[in-house]
């Protein structure tokens, strides 16, 4: 074979090998991270105290404040006083 064709084949093979390695890392990394998360959650127990997450909920501008819900204290404009209890 011609020398330039040989170099072209080697270049394409190396390029495809690099792409294959990136693909393998992209597939393996999330699975490895999930296993590490499970291991860490077994080692470190979550605290029994729970923080009230209601004040951190994202609301749309179209959400109507619920007057029956004591967590949503409304002022005269109908706005929710976020984070205040």
CSV table of N, CA, C and O in Angstrom, one decimal:
chain,number,residue,atom,x,y,z
A,1,UNK,N,0.8,-1.2,0.0
A,1,UNK,CA,0.0,0.0,0.0
A,1,UNK,C,0.9,1.2,0.0
A,1,UNK,O,2.0,1.2,0.4
A,2,UNK,N,0.2,2.3,-0.4
A,2,UNK,CA,0.9,3.6,-0.4
A,2,UNK,C,1.1,4.0,1.0
A,2,UNK,O,0.3,3.8,1.9
A,3,UNK,N,2.2,4.8,1.2
A,3,UNK,CA,2.5,5.2,2.6
A,3,UNK,C,1.5,6.2,3.1
A,3,UNK,O,1.2,6.2,4.3
A,4,UNK,N,1.0,7.1,2.3
A,4,UNK,CA,0.0,8.1,2.7
A,4,UNK,C,-1.3,7.4,3.1
A,4,UNK,O,-2.0,7.8,4.1
A,5,UNK,N,-1.7,6.3,2.5
A,5,UNK,CA,-2.9,5.6,2.8
A,5,UNK,C,-2.7,4.9,4.2
A,5,UNK,O,-3.6,4.8,5.0
A,6,UNK,N,-1.5,4.4,4.4
A,6,UNK,CA,-1.2,3.8,5.7
A,6,UNK,C,-1.3,4.8,6.8
A,6,UNK,O,-1.9,4.5,7.9
A,7,UNK,N,-0.8,6.0,6.6
A,7,UNK,CA,-0.9,7.0,7.6
A,7,UNK,C,-2.3,7.4,7.9
A,7,UNK,O,-2.8,7.7,9.0
A,8,UNK,N,-3.1,7.5,6.8
A,8,UNK,CA,-4.5,7.9,6.9
A,8,UNK,C,-5.3,6.8,7.7
A,8,UNK,O,-6.1,7.2,8.5
A,9,UNK,N,-5.0,5.5,7.4
A,9,UNK,CA,-5.7,4.5,8.2
A,9,UNK,C,-5.3,4.5,9.7
A,9,UNK,O,-6.2,4.4,10.5
A,10,UNK,N,-4.0,4.8,10.0
A,10,UNK,CA,-3.6,4.9,11.4
A,10,UNK,C,-4.2,6.1,12.1
A,10,UNK,O,-4.7,6.0,13.2
A,11,UNK,N,-4.3,7.2,11.3
A,11,UNK,CA,-4.9,8.4,11.9
A,11,UNK,C,-6.4,8.1,12.2
A,11,UNK,O,-6.9,8.5,13.3
A,12,UNK,N,-7.1,7.5,11.3
A,12,UNK,CA,-8.6,7.2,11.5
A,12,UNK,C,-8.8,6.2,12.6
A,12,UNK,O,-9.7,6.4,13.4
A,13,UNK,N,-7.9,5.3,12.7
A,13,UNK,CA,-8.0,4.3,13.8
A,13,UNK,C,-7.8,5.0,15.2
A,13,UNK,O,-8.5,4.7,16.1
A,14,UNK,N,-6.8,5.8,15.3
A,14,UNK,CA,-6.5,6.5,16.5
A,14,UNK,C,-7.7,7.5,16.9
A,14,UNK,O,-8.1,7.5,18.0
A,15,UNK,N,-8.2,8.1,15.9
A,15,UNK,CA,-9.4,9.0,16.1
A,15,UNK,C,-10.6,8.3,16.6
A,15,UNK,O,-11.2,8.7,17.5
A,16,UNK,N,-10.9,7.1,16.0
A,16,UNK,CA,-12.0,6.3,16.4
A,16,UNK,C,-11.8,5.7,17.8
A,16,UNK,O,-12.7,5.6,18.6
A,17,UNK,N,-10.5,5.4,18.1
A,17,UNK,CA,-10.2,4.9,19.4
A,17,UNK,C,-10.5,5.9,20.5
A,17,UNK,O,-11.0,5.7,21.6
A,18,UNK,N,-10.1,7.2,20.2
A,18,UNK,CA,-10.3,8.3,21.2
A,18,UNK,C,-11.8,8.5,21.3
A,18,UNK,O,-12.3,8.7,22.5
A,19,UNK,N,-12.5,8.5,20.3
A,19,UNK,CA,-14.0,8.7,20.4
A,19,UNK,C,-14.6,7.5,21.1
A,19,UNK,O,-15.6,7.8,21.9
A,20,UNK,N,-14.2,6.3,20.9
A,20,UNK,CA,-14.7,5.2,21.7
A,20,UNK,C,-14.4,5.3,23.2
A,20,UNK,O,-15.3,5.0,24.0
A,21,UNK,N,-13.2,5.8,23.5
A,21,UNK,CA,-12.9,6.0,24.9
A,21,UNK,C,-13.7,7.0,25.6
A,21,UNK,O,-14.2,6.9,26.7
A,22,UNK,N,-14.0,8.1,24.9
A,22,UNK,CA,-14.9,9.2,25.4
A,22,UNK,C,-16.3,8.6,25.5
A,22,UNK,O,-17.0,8.9,26.5
A,23,UNK,N,-16.8,7.8,24.6
A,23,UNK,CA,-18.1,7.2,24.7
A,23,UNK,C,-18.2,6.3,25.9
A,23,UNK,O,-19.2,6.4,26.7
A,24,UNK,N,-17.2,5.5,26.2
A,24,UNK,CA,-17.2,4.6,27.3
A,24,UNK,C,-17.2,5.4,28.6
A,24,UNK,O,-17.9,5.1,29.5
A,25,UNK,N,-16.4,6.5,28.7
A,25,UNK,CA,-16.4,7.3,29.9
A,25,UNK,C,-17.7,8.0,30.1
A,25,UNK,O,-18.2,8.1,31.2
A,26,UNK,N,-18.4,8.4,29.0
A,26,UNK,CA,-19.7,9.0,29.2
A,26,UNK,C,-20.8,8.1,29.6
A,26,UNK,O,-21.7,8.4,30.3
A,27,UNK,N,-20.6,6.8,29.3
A,27,UNK,CA,-21.6,5.8,29.7
A,27,UNK,C,-21.3,5.3,31.1
A,27,UNK,O,-22.2,5.1,32.0
A,28,UNK,N,-20.1,5.1,31.5
A,28,UNK,CA,-19.7,4.6,32.8
A,28,UNK,C,-19.8,5.6,33.9
A,28,UNK,O,-20.1,5.2,35.0
A,29,UNK,N,-19.5,6.8,33.6
A,29,UNK,CA,-19.4,7.9,34.7
A,29,UNK,C,-20.7,8.0,35.4
A,29,UNK,O,-20.7,8.0,36.7
A,30,UNK,N,-21.9,8.1,34.8
A,30,UNK,CA,-23.1,8.2,35.6
A,30,UNK,C,-23.4,7.0,36.5
A,30,UNK,O,-23.9,7.1,37.6
A,31,UNK,N,-23.1,5.8,35.9
A,31,UNK,CA,-23.3,4.6,36.7
A,31,UNK,C,-22.4,4.6,37.9
A,31,UNK,O,-22.8,4.2,39.0
A,32,UNK,N,-21.2,5.0,37.7
A,32,UNK,CA,-20.2,5.0,38.8
A,32,UNK,C,-20.6,6.0,39.8
A,32,UNK,O,-20.5,5.8,41.0
A,33,UNK,N,-21.1,7.2,39.4
A,33,UNK,CA,-21.5,8.2,40.3
A,33,UNK,C,-22.7,7.8,41.1
A,33,UNK,O,-22.8,8.1,42.3
A,34,UNK,N,-23.6,7.0,40.6
A,34,UNK,CA,-24.8,6.5,41.3
A,34,UNK,C,-24.4,5.5,42.4
A,34,UNK,O,-24.9,5.5,43.5
A,35,UNK,N,-23.4,4.7,42.1
A,35,UNK,CA,-22.9,3.7,43.1
A,35,UNK,C,-22.2,4.5,44.2
A,35,UNK,O,-22.3,4.1,45.4
A,36,UNK,N,-21.4,5.5,43.9
A,36,UNK,CA,-20.7,6.3,44.9
A,36,UNK,C,-21.7,7.0,45.8
A,36,UNK,O,-21.6,7.1,47.0
A,37,UNK,N,-22.8,7.5,45.2
A,37,UNK,CA,-23.9,8.2,46.0
A,37,UNK,C,-24.5,7.2,47.0
A,37,UNK,O,-24.8,7.6,48.1
A,38,UNK,N,-24.8,6.0,46.5
A,38,UNK,CA,-25.4,5.0,47.4
A,38,UNK,C,-24.4,4.7,48.5
A,38,UNK,O,-24.9,4.5,49.7
A,39,UNK,N,-23.2,4.5,48.2
A,39,UNK,CA,-22.2,4.2,49.3
A,39,UNK,C,-22.1,5.3,50.3
A,39,UNK,O,-22.0,5.1,51.5
A,40,UNK,N,-22.0,6.6,49.8
A,40,UNK,CA,-21.9,7.7,50.7
A,40,UNK,C,-23.2,7.8,51.6
A,40,UNK,O,-23.1,8.2,52.8
A,41,UNK,N,-24.4,7.6,51.0
A,41,UNK,CA,-25.6,7.7,51.8
A,41,UNK,C,-25.7,6.6,52.9
A,41,UNK,O,-26.3,6.8,53.9
A,42,UNK,N,-25.0,5.4,52.6
A,42,UNK,CA,-25.0,4.4,53.7
A,42,UNK,C,-24.0,4.8,54.8
A,42,UNK,O,-24.3,4.5,55.9
A,43,UNK,N,-22.9,5.4,54.4
A,43,UNK,CA,-21.9,5.8,55.4
A,43,UNK,C,-22.4,7.0,56.2
A,43,UNK,O,-22.3,7.0,57.5
A,44,UNK,N,-22.9,8.0,55.6
A,44,UNK,CA,-23.3,9.2,56.2
A,44,UNK,C,-24.8,9.2,56.3
A,44,UNK,O,-25.5,9.3,55.3
A,45,UNK,N,-25.3,9.1,57.5
A,45,UNK,CA,-26.8,9.0,57.7
A,45,UNK,C,-27.3,10.4,57.6
A,45,UNK,O,-26.7,11.4,58.2
A,46,UNK,N,-28.5,10.6,57.0
A,46,UNK,CA,-29.1,12.0,57.0
A,46,UNK,C,-29.6,12.4,58.4
A,46,UNK,O,-30.0,11.5,59.2
A,47,UNK,N,-29.5,13.6,58.7
A,47,UNK,CA,-30.0,14.1,60.0
A,47,UNK,C,-31.5,14.0,60.1
A,47,UNK,O,-32.2,14.1,59.2
A,48,UNK,N,-31.9,13.6,61.3
A,48,UNK,CA,-33.4,13.4,61.5
A,48,UNK,C,-34.1,14.8,61.4
A,48,UNK,O,-35.3,14.7,61.2
A,49,UNK,N,-33.5,15.9,61.6
A,49,UNK,CA,-34.2,17.2,61.5
A,49,UNK,C,-34.4,17.5,60.1
A,49,UNK,O,-33.5,17.4,59.2
A,50,UNK,N,-35.6,17.9,59.8
A,50,UNK,CA,-36.0,18.3,58.4
A,50,UNK,C,-36.2,19.8,58.4
A,50,UNK,O,-36.8,20.4,59.2
A,51,UNK,N,-35.6,20.4,57.4
A,51,UNK,CA,-35.8,21.8,57.2
A,51,UNK,C,-37.1,22.0,56.4
A,51,UNK,O,-37.4,21.3,55.5
A,52,UNK,N,-37.8,23.1,56.7
A,52,UNK,CA,-39.1,23.4,56.0
A,52,UNK,C,-38.7,23.8,54.6
A,52,UNK,O,-38.2,24.9,54.4
A,53,UNK,N,-39.0,23.0,53.6
A,53,UNK,CA,-38.7,23.4,52.2
A,53,UNK,C,-39.8,24.1,51.5
A,53,UNK,O,-39.7,24.5,50.4
A,54,UNK,N,-40.9,24.4,52.2
A,54,UNK,CA,-42.0,25.1,51.6
A,54,UNK,C,-41.6,26.5,51.1
A,54,UNK,O,-42.2,27.0,50.2
A,55,UNK,N,-40.7,27.1,51.9
A,55,UNK,CA,-40.4,28.5,51.5
A,55,UNK,C,-39.5,28.6,50.3
A,55,UNK,O,-39.3,29.6,49.7
A,56,UNK,N,-38.9,27.4,49.9
A,56,UNK,CA,-38.0,27.4,48.7
A,56,UNK,C,-38.7,26.9,47.4
A,56,UNK,O,-38.0,26.7,46.4
A,57,UNK,N,-40.0,26.7,47.5
A,57,UNK,CA,-40.7,26.2,46.3
A,57,UNK,C,-40.7,27.3,45.2
A,57,UNK,O,-41.0,28.4,45.5
A,58,UNK,N,-40.5,26.9,44.0
A,58,UNK,CA,-40.6,27.9,42.9
A,58,UNK,C,-42.1,28.0,42.5
A,58,UNK,O,-42.7,27.0,42.2
A,59,UNK,N,-42.5,29.2,42.3
A,59,UNK,CA,-43.9,29.4,42.0
A,59,UNK,C,-43.9,30.2,40.7
A,59,UNK,O,-43.1,31.0,40.4
A,60,UNK,N,-44.9,29.9,39.9
A,60,UNK,CA,-45.1,30.6,38.6
A,60,UNK,C,-45.8,32.0,38.9
A,60,UNK,O,-46.4,32.2,39.9
A,61,UNK,N,-45.6,32.9,38.0
A,61,UNK,CA,-46.3,34.2,38.1
A,61,UNK,C,-47.8,34.0,38.0
A,61,UNK,O,-48.6,34.9,38.3
A,62,UNK,N,-48.2,32.9,37.4
A,62,UNK,CA,-49.6,32.7,37.2
A,62,UNK,C,-50.3,31.9,38.3
A,62,UNK,O,-51.5,31.6,38.3
A,63,UNK,N,-49.5,31.4,39.3
A,63,UNK,CA,-50.1,30.7,40.5
A,63,UNK,C,-50.9,31.6,41.3
A,63,UNK,O,-50.4,32.7,41.7
A,64,UNK,N,-52.1,31.2,41.7
A,64,UNK,CA,-52.9,32.0,42.6
A,64,UNK,C,-52.6,31.6,44.0
A,64,UNK,O,-52.6,30.4,44.3
A,65,UNK,N,-52.3,32.5,44.9
A,65,UNK,CA,-52.0,32.2,46.3
A,65,UNK,C,-53.2,31.5,46.9
A,65,UNK,O,-54.4,31.9,46.7
A,66,UNK,N,-52.9,30.5,47.7
A,66,UNK,CA,-54.0,29.7,48.4
A,66,UNK,C,-54.2,30.4,49.7
A,66,UNK,O,-53.4,30.4,50.6
A,67,UNK,N,-55.4,30.9,49.9
A,67,UNK,CA,-55.7,31.6,51.2
A,67,UNK,C,-56.0,30.6,52.3
A,67,UNK,O,-55.9,31.0,53.5
A,68,UNK,N,-56.3,29.4,52.0
A,68,UNK,CA,-56.6,28.4,53.0
A,68,UNK,C,-55.3,27.8,53.6
A,68,UNK,O,-55.3,27.1,54.6
A,69,UNK,N,-54.2,28.0,52.8
A,69,UNK,CA,-52.9,27.4,53.3
A,69,UNK,C,-52.2,28.4,54.2
A,69,UNK,O,-51.9,29.5,53.8
A,70,UNK,N,-51.9,28.0,55.5
A,70,UNK,CA,-51.3,28.9,56.4
A,70,UNK,C,-49.9,29.2,56.1
A,70,UNK,O,-49.3,30.2,56.5
A,71,UNK,N,-49.2,28.4,55.2
A,71,UNK,CA,-47.8,28.6,54.8
A,71,UNK,C,-47.7,29.8,53.9
A,71,UNK,O,-46.6,30.4,53.8
A,72,UNK,N,-48.8,30.1,53.2
A,72,UNK,CA,-48.7,31.2,52.2
A,72,UNK,C,-49.4,32.4,52.8
A,72,UNK,O,-50.6,32.6,52.7
A,73,UNK,N,-48.7,33.2,53.4
A,73,UNK,CA,-49.2,34.4,54.0
A,73,UNK,C,-49.2,35.5,53.0
A,73,UNK,O,-48.2,35.9,52.4
A,74,UNK,N,-50.3,36.1,52.7
A,74,UNK,CA,-50.5,37.1,51.6
A,74,UNK,C,-50.5,38.5,52.2
A,74,UNK,O,-51.1,38.7,53.3
A,75,UNK,N,-50.0,39.4,51.5
A,75,UNK,CA,-50.2,40.8,51.9
A,75,UNK,C,-51.3,41.4,51.1
A,75,UNK,O,-52.0,40.7,50.4
A,76,UNK,N,-51.6,42.7,51.2
A,76,UNK,CA,-52.8,43.3,50.6
A,76,UNK,C,-52.7,43.2,49.0
A,76,UNK,O,-53.7,43.3,48.4
A,77,UNK,N,-51.5,43.0,48.4
A,77,UNK,CA,-51.4,43.0,47.0
A,77,UNK,C,-51.6,41.5,46.4
A,77,UNK,O,-51.6,41.3,45.3
A,78,UNK,N,-51.7,40.6,47.3
A,78,UNK,CA,-51.8,39.2,46.9
A,78,UNK,C,-50.5,38.5,46.8
A,78,UNK,O,-50.4,37.4,46.3
A,79,UNK,N,-49.4,39.2,47.1
A,79,UNK,CA,-48.0,38.7,47.0
A,79,UNK,C,-47.8,37.8,48.1
A,79,UNK,O,-48.3,38.0,49.2
A,80,UNK,N,-47.0,36.8,47.9
A,80,UNK,CA,-46.6,35.9,49.0
A,80,UNK,C,-45.3,36.4,49.7
A,80,UNK,O,-44.4,36.8,49.0
A,81,UNK,N,-45.4,36.5,51.0
A,81,UNK,CA,-44.2,36.9,51.7
A,81,UNK,C,-43.3,35.7,51.9
A,81,UNK,O,-43.5,34.8,52.7
A,82,UNK,N,-42.3,35.6,51.0
A,82,UNK,CA,-41.5,34.4,50.9
A,82,UNK,C,-40.5,34.3,52.1
A,82,UNK,O,-39.8,35.3,52.4
A,83,UNK,N,-40.5,33.2,52.7
A,83,UNK,CA,-39.5,32.9,53.8
A,83,UNK,C,-39.9,33.5,55.1
A,83,UNK,O,-39.2,33.3,56.1
A,84,UNK,N,-41.0,34.1,55.3
A,84,UNK,CA,-41.4,34.6,56.6
A,84,UNK,C,-42.5,33.8,57.1
A,84,UNK,O,-43.5,33.4,56.4
A,85,UNK,N,-42.5,33.5,58.4
A,85,UNK,CA,-43.5,32.7,59.0
A,85,UNK,C,-44.1,33.5,60.2
A,85,UNK,O,-43.5,34.3,60.8
